Coordinates of C-alpha atoms in Angstrom, one line a residue:
G1255 CA 91.2 105.0 120.3
A1256 CA 89.5 102.0 118.7
L1257 CA 91.0 101.4 115.9
D1258 CA 93.5 98.3 115.5
V1259 CA 96.2 99.3 112.7
L1260 CA 98.3 96.1 112.8
L1261 CA 97.3 93.6 115.1
N1262 CA 98.6 89.8 115.7
I1263 CA 101.6 90.6 113.6
S1264 CA 104.7 88.3 113.3
F1265 CA 108.0 89.2 111.6
R1266 CA 111.6 88.7 111.6
I1267 CA 114.6 91.0 110.1
G1268 CA 117.5 89.5 109.5
E1269 CA 120.5 90.5 109.3
T1270 CA 121.3 91.5 106.0
E1271 CA 118.1 91.1 104.6
R1272 CA 116.2 93.9 102.9
I1273 CA 113.0 94.6 102.7
G1274 CA 110.4 96.7 101.1
L1275 CA 107.2 97.8 102.8
V1276 CA 104.2 97.6 100.1
G1277 CA 100.3 98.4 100.4
P1278 CA 97.7 101.0 100.9
N1279 CA 98.0 104.3 102.4
G1280 CA 97.2 104.8 106.2
E1281 CA 97.9 100.8 106.2
G1282 CA 100.2 101.2 108.4
K1283 CA 103.6 101.2 106.4
S1284 CA 105.0 104.4 108.7
T1285 CA 103.7 103.4 111.8
L1286 CA 105.6 100.0 111.4
L1287 CA 108.6 102.0 110.3
R1288 CA 107.8 103.9 113.5
I1289 CA 107.7 100.9 116.0
I1290 CA 110.5 99.2 114.6
A1291 CA 112.3 102.3 115.2
G1292 CA 111.6 102.7 119.0
D1293 CA 110.1 105.9 117.8
L1294 CA 106.5 104.2 118.7
S1295 CA 105.6 102.5 121.7
I1296 CA 103.4 99.1 120.8
T1297 CA 100.2 99.0 122.3
D1298 CA 100.6 94.8 123.1
G1299 CA 102.9 92.2 122.3
T1300 CA 107.0 92.4 122.5
L1301 CA 109.6 94.2 120.5
H1302 CA 112.7 92.2 120.7
R1303 CA 116.9 93.9 119.4
A1304 CA 119.6 92.1 118.9
A1305 CA 122.3 93.8 121.9
G1306 CA 124.0 96.3 120.5
L1307 CA 121.5 97.2 117.4
R1308 CA 122.4 101.1 115.5
V1309 CA 119.1 101.7 114.2
G1310 CA 119.2 104.5 111.6
Y1311 CA 115.2 106.0 110.4
L1312 CA 114.1 109.2 108.3
P1313 CA 110.8 109.9 108.4
Q1314 CA 108.6 111.3 105.4
D1315 CA 109.0 114.5 106.5
P1316 CA 112.2 115.2 109.7
P1317 CA 111.9 117.6 112.3
I1318 CA 114.5 120.9 112.4
T1319 CA 117.0 119.7 115.3
S1320 CA 119.4 122.5 115.3
D1321 CA 120.3 125.3 113.1
V1322 CA 124.0 123.8 112.3
S1323 CA 124.7 123.6 108.7
I1324 CA 124.4 120.5 106.2
Y1325 CA 127.9 119.8 106.5
G1326 CA 128.4 120.0 110.4
S1327 CA 125.2 117.7 110.6
L1328 CA 127.7 114.9 108.6
E1329 CA 130.7 116.0 111.1
A1330 CA 128.5 115.2 113.9
V1331 CA 128.8 111.4 112.7
F1332 CA 132.2 111.5 112.2
D1333 CA 132.9 113.1 116.0
D1334 CA 134.3 110.4 117.4
V1335 CA 137.0 109.4 114.3
R1336 CA 137.6 113.5 114.5
A1337 CA 138.0 113.2 118.4
M1338 CA 141.2 110.2 118.0
E1339 CA 142.5 113.0 114.6
T1340 CA 142.8 115.3 118.0
R1341 CA 144.9 113.1 120.0
L1342 CA 146.7 111.8 117.4
A1343 CA 147.9 115.6 116.8
E1344 CA 148.6 116.3 120.3
M1345 CA 150.3 113.1 120.5
G1346 CA 152.4 113.8 117.3
D1347 CA 153.4 116.9 119.1
H1348 CA 154.5 115.3 122.0
L1349 CA 156.6 113.1 120.3
A1350 CA 158.2 115.9 118.5
E1351 CA 159.8 116.2 121.5
H1352 CA 160.2 113.0 123.2
H1353 CA 160.9 110.7 120.0
D1354 CA 162.7 108.1 122.3
D1355 CA 159.6 107.7 124.0
E1356 CA 159.0 104.2 123.5
A1357 CA 155.7 103.2 124.7
Y1358 CA 154.3 106.7 124.0
L1359 CA 154.8 106.0 120.4
A1360 CA 152.9 102.3 121.0
D1361 CA 150.2 104.2 122.3
Y1362 CA 150.5 106.1 118.9
G1363 CA 150.6 103.7 117.2
T1364 CA 147.5 101.9 118.2
L1365 CA 145.1 104.6 118.0
Q1366 CA 146.9 105.7 114.2
T1367 CA 145.8 102.0 113.3
E1368 CA 142.4 102.3 114.8
Y1369 CA 142.1 106.3 113.3
E1370 CA 142.4 104.2 109.2
V1371 CA 140.1 101.4 111.0
R1372 CA 136.9 103.6 111.7
G1373 CA 138.1 105.6 108.3
G1374 CA 140.2 108.7 109.2
Y1375 CA 141.8 109.2 106.3
D1376 CA 139.1 109.3 103.7
Y1377 CA 136.0 110.3 106.2
P1378 CA 136.2 113.4 104.2
K1379 CA 135.7 112.6 101.2
R1380 CA 132.7 110.5 102.4
I1381 CA 130.7 113.2 103.2
E1382 CA 131.5 115.4 99.9
R1383 CA 130.3 112.4 97.6
V1384 CA 128.1 111.9 99.7
L1385 CA 126.5 115.3 99.4
E1386 CA 127.6 115.5 96.2
G1387 CA 125.6 113.0 94.9
L1388 CA 122.0 113.8 97.0
K1389 CA 122.2 117.1 95.0
F1390 CA 123.8 119.7 97.3
P1391 CA 125.9 122.2 95.6
R1392 CA 128.9 123.2 97.5
D1393 CA 127.5 126.8 97.9
M1394 CA 124.3 124.8 100.1
W1395 CA 126.9 122.8 102.8
D1396 CA 126.6 125.9 105.1
R1397 CA 123.2 126.3 105.0
P1398 CA 121.7 126.0 108.7
L1399 CA 119.5 123.2 108.5
S1400 CA 116.5 125.5 110.3
K1401 CA 116.9 126.9 106.3
L1402 CA 116.5 123.9 104.7
S1403 CA 112.6 123.0 102.7
G1404 CA 111.2 120.1 103.8
G1405 CA 112.4 118.2 100.8
E1406 CA 115.7 119.6 101.3
R1407 CA 115.8 118.8 105.1
T1408 CA 115.2 115.2 103.6
R1409 CA 117.8 114.8 102.3
A1410 CA 120.4 116.9 104.7
V1411 CA 119.0 113.7 106.6
L1412 CA 119.5 110.7 104.9
A1413 CA 122.5 112.0 103.9
A1414 CA 123.7 111.5 107.3
L1415 CA 122.0 108.3 108.0
L1416 CA 124.0 106.6 105.1
L1417 CA 127.2 108.0 106.3
E1418 CA 126.1 106.6 109.7
D1419 CA 126.1 103.4 108.1
P1420 CA 123.6 101.9 110.5
D1421 CA 122.5 97.8 111.2
L1422 CA 119.6 98.0 110.4
L1423 CA 118.6 101.3 107.8
L1424 CA 114.4 103.0 107.7
L1425 CA 113.7 104.8 105.0
D1426 CA 110.3 106.5 104.8
E1427 CA 109.7 107.2 101.2
P1428 CA 113.5 108.2 100.4
T1429 CA 112.5 109.2 97.0
N1430 CA 110.1 111.9 97.8
H1431 CA 112.0 114.7 96.8
L1432 CA 114.3 113.3 94.8
D1433 CA 115.4 113.7 91.0
L1434 CA 115.6 110.8 88.2
D1435 CA 119.7 110.9 88.7
T1436 CA 119.9 111.2 92.3
V1437 CA 117.0 108.8 92.9
E1438 CA 119.2 106.5 90.6
W1439 CA 122.6 107.1 92.5
L1440 CA 120.9 106.1 95.7
E1441 CA 119.5 103.2 94.0
S1442 CA 123.5 102.2 93.1
H1443 CA 124.6 103.1 96.9
L1444 CA 121.9 101.6 98.4
S1445 CA 122.5 98.1 96.4
Q1446 CA 125.9 98.1 97.9
Y1447 CA 124.6 98.0 101.9
K1448 CA 126.0 95.3 103.4
K1449 CA 123.3 95.2 106.7
A1450 CA 119.9 95.2 107.0
L1451 CA 117.6 97.6 104.8
V1452 CA 113.8 98.2 105.0
V1453 CA 111.6 100.9 102.3
V1454 CA 108.4 102.1 102.2
S1455 CA 108.2 102.9 98.4
H1456 CA 105.7 103.7 96.1
D1457 CA 108.5 103.8 93.0
R1458 CA 108.7 100.0 92.4
W1459 CA 111.8 100.1 89.7
F1460 CA 113.5 101.6 93.1
L1461 CA 112.6 98.1 95.3
D1462 CA 113.3 96.0 92.2
R1463 CA 116.8 97.2 92.5
V1464 CA 117.5 97.9 96.4
T1465 CA 115.0 94.3 98.0
N1466 CA 114.6 91.4 97.6
A1467 CA 112.0 91.0 100.1
T1468 CA 108.6 91.9 100.0
W1469 CA 106.4 92.6 102.4
E1470 CA 102.7 94.2 102.0
V1471 CA 100.7 96.1 104.8
A1472 CA 97.3 95.4 104.6
S1473 CA 94.5 94.7 106.6
G1474 CA 95.9 94.7 109.6
G1475 CA 98.3 92.4 108.8
I1476 CA 101.7 91.8 106.9
E1477 CA 102.5 88.8 104.4
C1478 CA 106.3 88.8 103.7
Y1479 CA 107.0 87.4 99.5
R1480 CA 110.7 86.3 99.0
G1481 CA 112.1 88.8 95.8
G1482 CA 111.7 92.2 94.8
Y1483 CA 108.6 94.1 93.7
S1484 CA 108.1 92.3 90.7
A1485 CA 108.8 89.1 92.4
Y1486 CA 106.1 90.0 94.6
L1487 CA 102.7 90.8 92.0
P1488 CA 102.5 87.0 91.1
K1489 CA 103.2 85.3 93.8
R1490 CA 100.5 87.5 94.9
H1491 CA 98.1 87.3 92.9
E1492 CA 99.0 83.2 93.0
R1493 CA 98.3 83.5 97.1
L1494 CA 95.1 85.2 96.0
E1495 CA 94.1 83.2 94.0
Q1496 CA 94.5 79.9 96.2
R1497 CA 92.5 81.8 98.8
R1498 CA 89.5 82.2 96.4
S1499 CA 89.7 78.3 95.4
E1500 CA 89.7 77.5 98.9
Y1501 CA 86.9 80.1 99.9
R1502 CA 84.2 78.7 96.8
T1503 CA 85.0 75.0 98.1
R1504 CA 84.4 76.0 101.4
Q1505 CA 81.4 78.3 100.0
D1506 CA 80.3 75.4 98.1
Y1507 CA 80.4 72.7 101.1
L1508 CA 77.7 75.4 103.0
A1509 CA 75.9 75.1 100.5
K1510 CA 75.5 71.3 100.3
E1511 CA 75.7 71.3 104.4
K1512 CA 72.6 73.6 104.1
D1513 CA 70.5 71.4 101.5
F1514 CA 70.8 68.6 103.5
I1515 CA 69.4 70.1 106.7
N1516 CA 66.9 72.2 105.0
R1517 CA 65.0 68.6 103.3
H1518 CA 65.7 66.1 106.4
I1519 CA 65.6 68.8 109.9
A1520 CA 61.7 66.9 109.9
G1521 CA 62.1 63.7 107.9
Q1522 CA 63.9 60.8 109.7
R1523 CA 67.1 62.0 109.3
T1524 CA 66.7 64.9 111.7
K1525 CA 68.7 64.0 114.7
E1526 CA 71.5 63.8 111.6
A1527 CA 70.5 66.9 110.4
Q1528 CA 70.8 68.7 113.6
G1529 CA 74.3 66.9 113.9

């Protein structure tokens, strides 16, 4: 409608930058995440992305996507690897009967190497580690996503995103439905994340542990600071004090100018006062 949520903003996210989005509720943090994720269109301006950029986005309340099980949704992250697995098995059967087929054996070796590089031998263990880290007991692994509570569904979507390992990971209040142990596990996991991360959170301790830059979203704009939340606070205070000082200087200047005008507008220095 008539409300400008974000206006005249400009920003860049580096390949390994880890940004904490902070600011009062209702100022546009989630809106900004949705814009970056491509979930919301901008009404003006441009958004540029690196070619082939893979973006993962966790909203505060993920929608129900299907009746697939929790474990099945995480297996789907590795569909291409599992297709290689099936192909390798088929090729292995062929080679068992045609072991002297050197060209076929070379193709098998090439695919096997790619399968290994893509994590084909350890992806089941990776799925288990993430499920256990996010406190999904084994008797829940086969539960359909449609049968989960809002908090459980958020954790399931988060699990899939962590396994997808996107180039840019966008998390909107990821700790909302996590207990202390799970938050600590997530902190440890994200602290080792080698790609770009943007996270909205009101948990200052969490931000300190997983981010190296802080963006404050307020009054329709963005102000960028280096460092986590604890480093941001004194820098923000310093910036506000500087602006207050500049404001006071301007007000003093205006008061002097107005005084000069009032004293000379009708006197010998009228032209100067008018100027």
